[in-house]
PDB file of C-alpha atoms in Angstrom:
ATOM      1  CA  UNK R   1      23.452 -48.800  56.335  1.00  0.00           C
ATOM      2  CA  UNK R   2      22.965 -49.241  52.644  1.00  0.00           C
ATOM      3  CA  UNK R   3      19.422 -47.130  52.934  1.00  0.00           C
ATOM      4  CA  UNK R   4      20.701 -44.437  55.317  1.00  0.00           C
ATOM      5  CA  UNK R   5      23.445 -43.680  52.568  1.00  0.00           C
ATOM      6  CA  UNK R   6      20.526 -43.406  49.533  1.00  0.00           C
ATOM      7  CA  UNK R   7      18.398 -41.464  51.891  1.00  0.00           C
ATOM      8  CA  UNK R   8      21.402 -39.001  52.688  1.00  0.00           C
ATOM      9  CA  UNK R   9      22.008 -38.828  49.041  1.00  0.00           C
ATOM     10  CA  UNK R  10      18.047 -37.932  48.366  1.00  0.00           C
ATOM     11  CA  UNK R  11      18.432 -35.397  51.272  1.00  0.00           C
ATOM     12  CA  UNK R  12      20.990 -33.791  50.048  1.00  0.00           C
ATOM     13  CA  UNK R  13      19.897 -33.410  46.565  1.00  0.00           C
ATOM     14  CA  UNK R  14      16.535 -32.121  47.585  1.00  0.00           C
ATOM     15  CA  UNK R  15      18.546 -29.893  49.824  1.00  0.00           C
ATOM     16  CA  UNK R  16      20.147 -28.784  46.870  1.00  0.00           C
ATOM     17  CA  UNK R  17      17.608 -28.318  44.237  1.00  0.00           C
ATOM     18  CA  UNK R  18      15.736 -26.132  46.844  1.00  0.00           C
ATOM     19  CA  UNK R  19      19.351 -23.990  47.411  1.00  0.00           C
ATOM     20  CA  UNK R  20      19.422 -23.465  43.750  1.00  0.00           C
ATOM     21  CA  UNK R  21      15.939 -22.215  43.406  1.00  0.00           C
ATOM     22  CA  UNK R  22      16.371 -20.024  46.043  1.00  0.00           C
ATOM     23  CA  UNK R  23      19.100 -18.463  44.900  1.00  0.00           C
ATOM     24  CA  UNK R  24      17.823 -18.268  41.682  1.00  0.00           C
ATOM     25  CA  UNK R  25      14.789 -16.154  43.025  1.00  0.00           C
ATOM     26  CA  UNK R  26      16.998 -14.034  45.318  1.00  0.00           C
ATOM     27  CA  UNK R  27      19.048 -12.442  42.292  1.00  0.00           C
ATOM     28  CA  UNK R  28      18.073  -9.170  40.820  1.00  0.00           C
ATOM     29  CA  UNK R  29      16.198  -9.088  37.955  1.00  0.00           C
ATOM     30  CA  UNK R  30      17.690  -8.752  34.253  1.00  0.00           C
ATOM     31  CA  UNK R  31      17.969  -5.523  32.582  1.00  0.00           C
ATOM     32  CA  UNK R  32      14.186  -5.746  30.289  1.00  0.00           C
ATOM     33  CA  UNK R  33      15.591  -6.347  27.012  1.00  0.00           C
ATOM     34  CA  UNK R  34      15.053  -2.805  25.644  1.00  0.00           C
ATOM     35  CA  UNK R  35      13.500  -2.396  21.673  1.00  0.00           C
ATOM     36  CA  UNK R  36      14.651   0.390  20.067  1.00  0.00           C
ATOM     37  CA  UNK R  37      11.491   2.620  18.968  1.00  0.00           C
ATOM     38  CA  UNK R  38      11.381   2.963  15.299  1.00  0.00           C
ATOM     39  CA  UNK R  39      12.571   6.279  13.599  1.00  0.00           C
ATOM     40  CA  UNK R  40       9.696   8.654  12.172  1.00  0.00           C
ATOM     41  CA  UNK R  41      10.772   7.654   8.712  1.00  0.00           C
ATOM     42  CA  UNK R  42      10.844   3.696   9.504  1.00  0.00           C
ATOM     43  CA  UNK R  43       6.896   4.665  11.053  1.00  0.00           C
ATOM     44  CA  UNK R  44       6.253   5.894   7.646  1.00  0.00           C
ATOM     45  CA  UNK R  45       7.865   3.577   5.416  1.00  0.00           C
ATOM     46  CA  UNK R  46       5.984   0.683   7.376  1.00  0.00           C
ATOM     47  CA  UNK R  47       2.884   2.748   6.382  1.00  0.00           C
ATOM     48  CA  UNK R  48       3.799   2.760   2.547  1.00  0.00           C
ATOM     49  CA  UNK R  49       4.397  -0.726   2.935  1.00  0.00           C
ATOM     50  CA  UNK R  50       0.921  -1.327   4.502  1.00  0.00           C
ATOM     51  CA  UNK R  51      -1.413   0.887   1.829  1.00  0.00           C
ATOM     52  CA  UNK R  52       0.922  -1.422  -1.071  1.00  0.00           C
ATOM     53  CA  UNK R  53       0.160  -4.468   0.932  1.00  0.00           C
ATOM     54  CA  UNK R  54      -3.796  -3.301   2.326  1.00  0.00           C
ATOM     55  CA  UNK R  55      -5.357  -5.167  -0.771  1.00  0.00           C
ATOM     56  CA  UNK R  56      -7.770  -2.384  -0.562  1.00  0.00           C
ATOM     57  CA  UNK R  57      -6.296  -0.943  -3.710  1.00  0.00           C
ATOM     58  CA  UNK R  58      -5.848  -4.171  -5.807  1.00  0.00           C
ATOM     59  CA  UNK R  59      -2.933  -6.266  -5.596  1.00  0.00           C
ATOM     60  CA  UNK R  60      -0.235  -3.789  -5.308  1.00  0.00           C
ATOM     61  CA  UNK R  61       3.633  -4.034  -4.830  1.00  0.00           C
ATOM     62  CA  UNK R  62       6.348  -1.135  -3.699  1.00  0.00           C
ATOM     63  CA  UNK R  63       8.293  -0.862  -6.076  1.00  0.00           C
ATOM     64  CA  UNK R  64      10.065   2.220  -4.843  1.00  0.00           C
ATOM     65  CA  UNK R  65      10.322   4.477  -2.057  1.00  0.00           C
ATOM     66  CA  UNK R  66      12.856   7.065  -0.445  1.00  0.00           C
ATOM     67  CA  UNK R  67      12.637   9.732   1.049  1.00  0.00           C
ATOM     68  CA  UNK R  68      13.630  13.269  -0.433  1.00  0.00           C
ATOM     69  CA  UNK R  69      13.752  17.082   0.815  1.00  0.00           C
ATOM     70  CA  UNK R  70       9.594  17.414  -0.242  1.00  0.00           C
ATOM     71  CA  UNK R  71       8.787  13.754   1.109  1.00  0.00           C
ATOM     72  CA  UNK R  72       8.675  10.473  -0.152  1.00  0.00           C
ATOM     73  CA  UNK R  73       9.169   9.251  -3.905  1.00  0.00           C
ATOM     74  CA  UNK R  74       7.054   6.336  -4.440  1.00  0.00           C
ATOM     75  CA  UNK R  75       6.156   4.081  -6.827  1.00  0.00           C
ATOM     76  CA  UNK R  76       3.484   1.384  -6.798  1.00  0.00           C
ATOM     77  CA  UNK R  77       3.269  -0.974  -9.450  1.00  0.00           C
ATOM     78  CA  UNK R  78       0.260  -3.136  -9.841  1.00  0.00           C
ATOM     79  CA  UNK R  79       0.018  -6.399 -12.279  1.00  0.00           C
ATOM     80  CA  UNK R  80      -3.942  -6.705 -13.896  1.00  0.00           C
ATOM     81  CA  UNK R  81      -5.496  -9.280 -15.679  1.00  0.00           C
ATOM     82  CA  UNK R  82      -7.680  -6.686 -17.653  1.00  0.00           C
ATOM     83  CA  UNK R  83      -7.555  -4.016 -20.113  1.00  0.00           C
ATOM     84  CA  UNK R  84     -10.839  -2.742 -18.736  1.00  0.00           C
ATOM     85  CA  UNK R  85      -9.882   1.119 -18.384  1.00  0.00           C
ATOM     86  CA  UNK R  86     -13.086   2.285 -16.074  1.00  0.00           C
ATOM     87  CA  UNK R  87     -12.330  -0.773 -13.729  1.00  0.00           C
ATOM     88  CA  UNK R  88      -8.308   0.361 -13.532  1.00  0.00           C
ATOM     89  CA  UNK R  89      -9.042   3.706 -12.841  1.00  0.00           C
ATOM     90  CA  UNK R  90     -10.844   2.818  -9.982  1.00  0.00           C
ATOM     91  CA  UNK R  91      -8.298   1.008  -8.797  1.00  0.00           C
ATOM     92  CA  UNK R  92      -5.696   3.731  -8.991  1.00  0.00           C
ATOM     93  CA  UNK R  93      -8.185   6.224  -7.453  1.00  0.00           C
ATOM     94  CA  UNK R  94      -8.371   3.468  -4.133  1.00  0.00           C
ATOM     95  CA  UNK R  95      -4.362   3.261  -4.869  1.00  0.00           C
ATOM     96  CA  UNK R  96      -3.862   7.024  -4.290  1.00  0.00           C
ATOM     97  CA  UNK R  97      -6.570   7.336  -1.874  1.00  0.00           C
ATOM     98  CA  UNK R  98      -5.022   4.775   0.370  1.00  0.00           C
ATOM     99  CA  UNK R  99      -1.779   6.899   0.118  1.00  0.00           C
ATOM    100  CA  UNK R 100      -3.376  10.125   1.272  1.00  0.00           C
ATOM    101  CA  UNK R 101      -5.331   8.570   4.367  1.00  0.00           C
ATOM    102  CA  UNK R 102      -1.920   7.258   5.746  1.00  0.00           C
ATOM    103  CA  UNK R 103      -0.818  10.890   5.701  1.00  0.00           C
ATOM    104  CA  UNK R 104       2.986  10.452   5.251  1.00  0.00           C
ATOM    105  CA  UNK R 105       4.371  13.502   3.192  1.00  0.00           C
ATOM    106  CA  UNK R 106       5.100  12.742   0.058  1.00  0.00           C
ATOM    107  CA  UNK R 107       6.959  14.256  -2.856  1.00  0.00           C
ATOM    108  CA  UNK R 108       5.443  11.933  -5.570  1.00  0.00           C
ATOM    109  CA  UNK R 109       3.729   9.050  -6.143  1.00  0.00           C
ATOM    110  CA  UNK R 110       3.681   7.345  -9.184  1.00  0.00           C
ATOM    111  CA  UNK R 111       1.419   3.959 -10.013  1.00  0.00           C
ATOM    112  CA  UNK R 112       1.998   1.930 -12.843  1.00  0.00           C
ATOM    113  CA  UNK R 113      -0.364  -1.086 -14.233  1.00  0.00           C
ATOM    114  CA  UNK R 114       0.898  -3.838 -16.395  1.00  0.00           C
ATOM    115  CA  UNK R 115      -0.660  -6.556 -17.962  1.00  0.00           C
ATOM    116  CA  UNK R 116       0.026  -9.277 -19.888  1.00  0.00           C
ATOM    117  CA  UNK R 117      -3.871 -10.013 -21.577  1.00  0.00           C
ATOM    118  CA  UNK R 118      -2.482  -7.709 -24.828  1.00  0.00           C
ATOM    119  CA  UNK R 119      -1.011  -9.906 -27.350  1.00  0.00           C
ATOM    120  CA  UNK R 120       1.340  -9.080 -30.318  1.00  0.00           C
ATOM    121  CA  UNK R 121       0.592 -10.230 -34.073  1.00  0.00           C
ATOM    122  CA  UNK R 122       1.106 -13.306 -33.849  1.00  0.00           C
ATOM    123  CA  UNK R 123      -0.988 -14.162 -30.883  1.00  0.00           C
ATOM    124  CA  UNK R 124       1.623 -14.517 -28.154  1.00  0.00           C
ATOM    125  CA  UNK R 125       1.064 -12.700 -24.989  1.00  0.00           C
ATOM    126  CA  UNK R 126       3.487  -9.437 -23.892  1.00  0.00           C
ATOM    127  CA  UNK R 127       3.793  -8.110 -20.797  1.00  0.00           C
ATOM    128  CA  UNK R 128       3.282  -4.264 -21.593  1.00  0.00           C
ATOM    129  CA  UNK R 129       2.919  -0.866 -19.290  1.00  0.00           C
ATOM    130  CA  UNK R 130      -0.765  -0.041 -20.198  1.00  0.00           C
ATOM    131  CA  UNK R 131      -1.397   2.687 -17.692  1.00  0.00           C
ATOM    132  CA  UNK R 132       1.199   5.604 -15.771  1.00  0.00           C
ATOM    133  CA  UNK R 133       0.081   8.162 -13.808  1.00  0.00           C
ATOM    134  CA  UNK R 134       1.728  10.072 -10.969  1.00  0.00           C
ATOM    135  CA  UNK R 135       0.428  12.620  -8.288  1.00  0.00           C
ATOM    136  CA  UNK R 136       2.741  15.087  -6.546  1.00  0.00           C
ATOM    137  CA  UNK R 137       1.812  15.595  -3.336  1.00  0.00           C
ATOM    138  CA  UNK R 138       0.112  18.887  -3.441  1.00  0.00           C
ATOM    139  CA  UNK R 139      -2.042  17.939  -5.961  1.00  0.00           C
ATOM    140  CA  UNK R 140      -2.725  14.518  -3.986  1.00  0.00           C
ATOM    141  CA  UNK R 141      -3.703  17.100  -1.009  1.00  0.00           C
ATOM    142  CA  UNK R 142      -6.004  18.795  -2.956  1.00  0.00           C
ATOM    143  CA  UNK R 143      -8.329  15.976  -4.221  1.00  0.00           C
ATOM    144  CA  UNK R 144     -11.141  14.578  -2.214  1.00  0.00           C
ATOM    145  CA  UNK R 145     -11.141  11.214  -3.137  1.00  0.00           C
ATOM    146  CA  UNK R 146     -14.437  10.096  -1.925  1.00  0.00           C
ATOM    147  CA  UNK R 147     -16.314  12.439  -4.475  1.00  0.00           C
ATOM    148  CA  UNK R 148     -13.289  11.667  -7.225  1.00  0.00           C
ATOM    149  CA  UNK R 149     -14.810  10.757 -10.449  1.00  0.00           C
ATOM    150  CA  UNK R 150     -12.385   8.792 -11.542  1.00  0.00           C
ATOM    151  CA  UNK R 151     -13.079   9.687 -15.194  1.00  0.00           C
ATOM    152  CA  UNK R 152     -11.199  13.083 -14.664  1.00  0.00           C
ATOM    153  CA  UNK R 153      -7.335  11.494 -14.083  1.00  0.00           C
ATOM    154  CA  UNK R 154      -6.547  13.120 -17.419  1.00  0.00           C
ATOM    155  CA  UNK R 155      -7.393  16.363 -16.393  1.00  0.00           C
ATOM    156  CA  UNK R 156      -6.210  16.329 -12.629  1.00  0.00           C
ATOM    157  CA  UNK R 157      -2.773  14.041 -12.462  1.00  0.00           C
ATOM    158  CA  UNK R 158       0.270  15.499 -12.969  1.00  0.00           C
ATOM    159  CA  UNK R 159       1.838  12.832 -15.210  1.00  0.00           C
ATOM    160  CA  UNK R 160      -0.659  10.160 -17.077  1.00  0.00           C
ATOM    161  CA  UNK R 161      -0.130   7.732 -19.991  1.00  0.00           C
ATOM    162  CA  UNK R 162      -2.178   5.588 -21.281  1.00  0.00           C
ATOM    163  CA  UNK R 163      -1.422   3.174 -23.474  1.00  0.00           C
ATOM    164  CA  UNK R 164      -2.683   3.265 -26.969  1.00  0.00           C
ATOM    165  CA  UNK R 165      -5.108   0.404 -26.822  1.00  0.00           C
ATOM    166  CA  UNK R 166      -6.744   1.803 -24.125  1.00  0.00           C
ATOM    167  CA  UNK R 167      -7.552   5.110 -26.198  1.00  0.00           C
ATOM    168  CA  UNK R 168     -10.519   4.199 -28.075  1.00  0.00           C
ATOM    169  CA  UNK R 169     -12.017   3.191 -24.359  1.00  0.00           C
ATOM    170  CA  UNK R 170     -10.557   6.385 -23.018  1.00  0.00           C
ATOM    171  CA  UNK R 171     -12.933   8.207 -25.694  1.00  0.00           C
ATOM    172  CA  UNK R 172     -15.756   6.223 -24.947  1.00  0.00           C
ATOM    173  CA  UNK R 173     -15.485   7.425 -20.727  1.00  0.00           C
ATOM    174  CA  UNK R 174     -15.357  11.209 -21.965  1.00  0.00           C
ATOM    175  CA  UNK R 175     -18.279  10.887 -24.395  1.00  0.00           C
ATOM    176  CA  UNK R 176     -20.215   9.122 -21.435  1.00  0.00           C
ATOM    177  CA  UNK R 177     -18.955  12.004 -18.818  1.00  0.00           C
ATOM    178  CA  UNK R 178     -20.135  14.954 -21.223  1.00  0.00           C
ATOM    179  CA  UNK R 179     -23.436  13.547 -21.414  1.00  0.00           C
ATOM    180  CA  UNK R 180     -23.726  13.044 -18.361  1.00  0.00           C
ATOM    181  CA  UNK R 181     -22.666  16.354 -17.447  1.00  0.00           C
ATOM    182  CA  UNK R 182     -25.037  17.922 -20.349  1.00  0.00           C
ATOM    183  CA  UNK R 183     -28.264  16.082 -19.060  1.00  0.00           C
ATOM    184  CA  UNK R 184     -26.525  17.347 -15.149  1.00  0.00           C
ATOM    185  CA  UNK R 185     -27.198  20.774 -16.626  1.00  0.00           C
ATOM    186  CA  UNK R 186     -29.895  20.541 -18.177  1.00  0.00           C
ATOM    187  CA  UNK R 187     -32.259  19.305 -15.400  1.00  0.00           C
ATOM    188  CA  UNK R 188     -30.918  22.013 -13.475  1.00  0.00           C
ATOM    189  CA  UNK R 189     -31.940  24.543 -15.959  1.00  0.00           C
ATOM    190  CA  UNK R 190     -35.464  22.554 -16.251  1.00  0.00           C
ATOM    191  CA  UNK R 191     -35.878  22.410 -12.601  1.00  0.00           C
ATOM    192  CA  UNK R 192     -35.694  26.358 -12.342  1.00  0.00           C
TER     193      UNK R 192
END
């Protein structure tokens, strides 16, 4: 009697596990949990987000952005280890390249370097702005920068500082360019 009452018990639990699993199927499915589809602006912040993050430009952070009547107002800040000036205007012509191939309308976009390489007289290091440059965003329409010479930020940005260590080397890239552009002419002229 003894096994007829464990065997009962079995039964009925089997009964009732399968019960339970059938009921469980036979309800109607749960509403999908629905995500909300992000907002035109939240699409393009993620994209400012992604060209300061993209590592294609350097190591860049977001320092600002927000949106205004003519676009976005951003500003990138990027920390060197160099006062080289060719090498960190290449990086700020990827910087604002990167900016204009996400096509997001901007407003402005400013990028400012700092280091801390420069030291002050007596021999400690200081972290300094050493180079500020900003691009509205007509004028970031207007340059193609896979031809940029990079060379030609003085003459193209709408805002740029340099800092005044970086001047003599700032010289040095103009002297280079007008040669270059002389010896352009002249074997044009020769070839004629």
């Amino acid at each position: 009697m003894k096994r007829t009452w464990i065997w009962v018990a079995i039964g009925g639990t089997f009964v009732a596990l399968i019960a339970v699993f059938l009921l469980y199927r036979a309800r109607p499915p749960s509403e999908e949990v629905q995500i909300p589809k992000p907002s035109p602006e939240e699409v393009e912040l993620l994209k400012i987000r992604q060209v300061a993050g993209s590592g294609l430009a350097g190591k860049l952070e977001l320092k600002k952005a927000e949106t205004t009547s003519q676009g976005w107002a951003v500003t990138l800040v990027a920390e060197v280890n160099h006062v080289q000036l060719d090498s960190l205007l290449e990086q700020a012509s990827a910087a604002f390249s990167e900016m204009k191939r996400a096509e997001i309308p901007v407003a402005i976009v400013e990028l400012e370097m700092h280091t801390d390489v420069l030291q002050d007289r007596f021999g400690r290091r200081v972290p300094e702005l050493i180079l500020k440059m900003a691009f509205t965003g007509e004028t970031l329409g207007k340059v193609v920068w896979e031809r940029f010479d990079p060379r030609d930020f003085p003459y193209v940005a709408d805002e740029y500082w340099l800092h005044t260590r970086l001047h003599p080397q700032q010289e040095k890239l103009f002297e280079e360019k007008a040669k270059e552009e002389e010896r352009g002419i002249t074997s044009d002229e020769s070839d004629s």
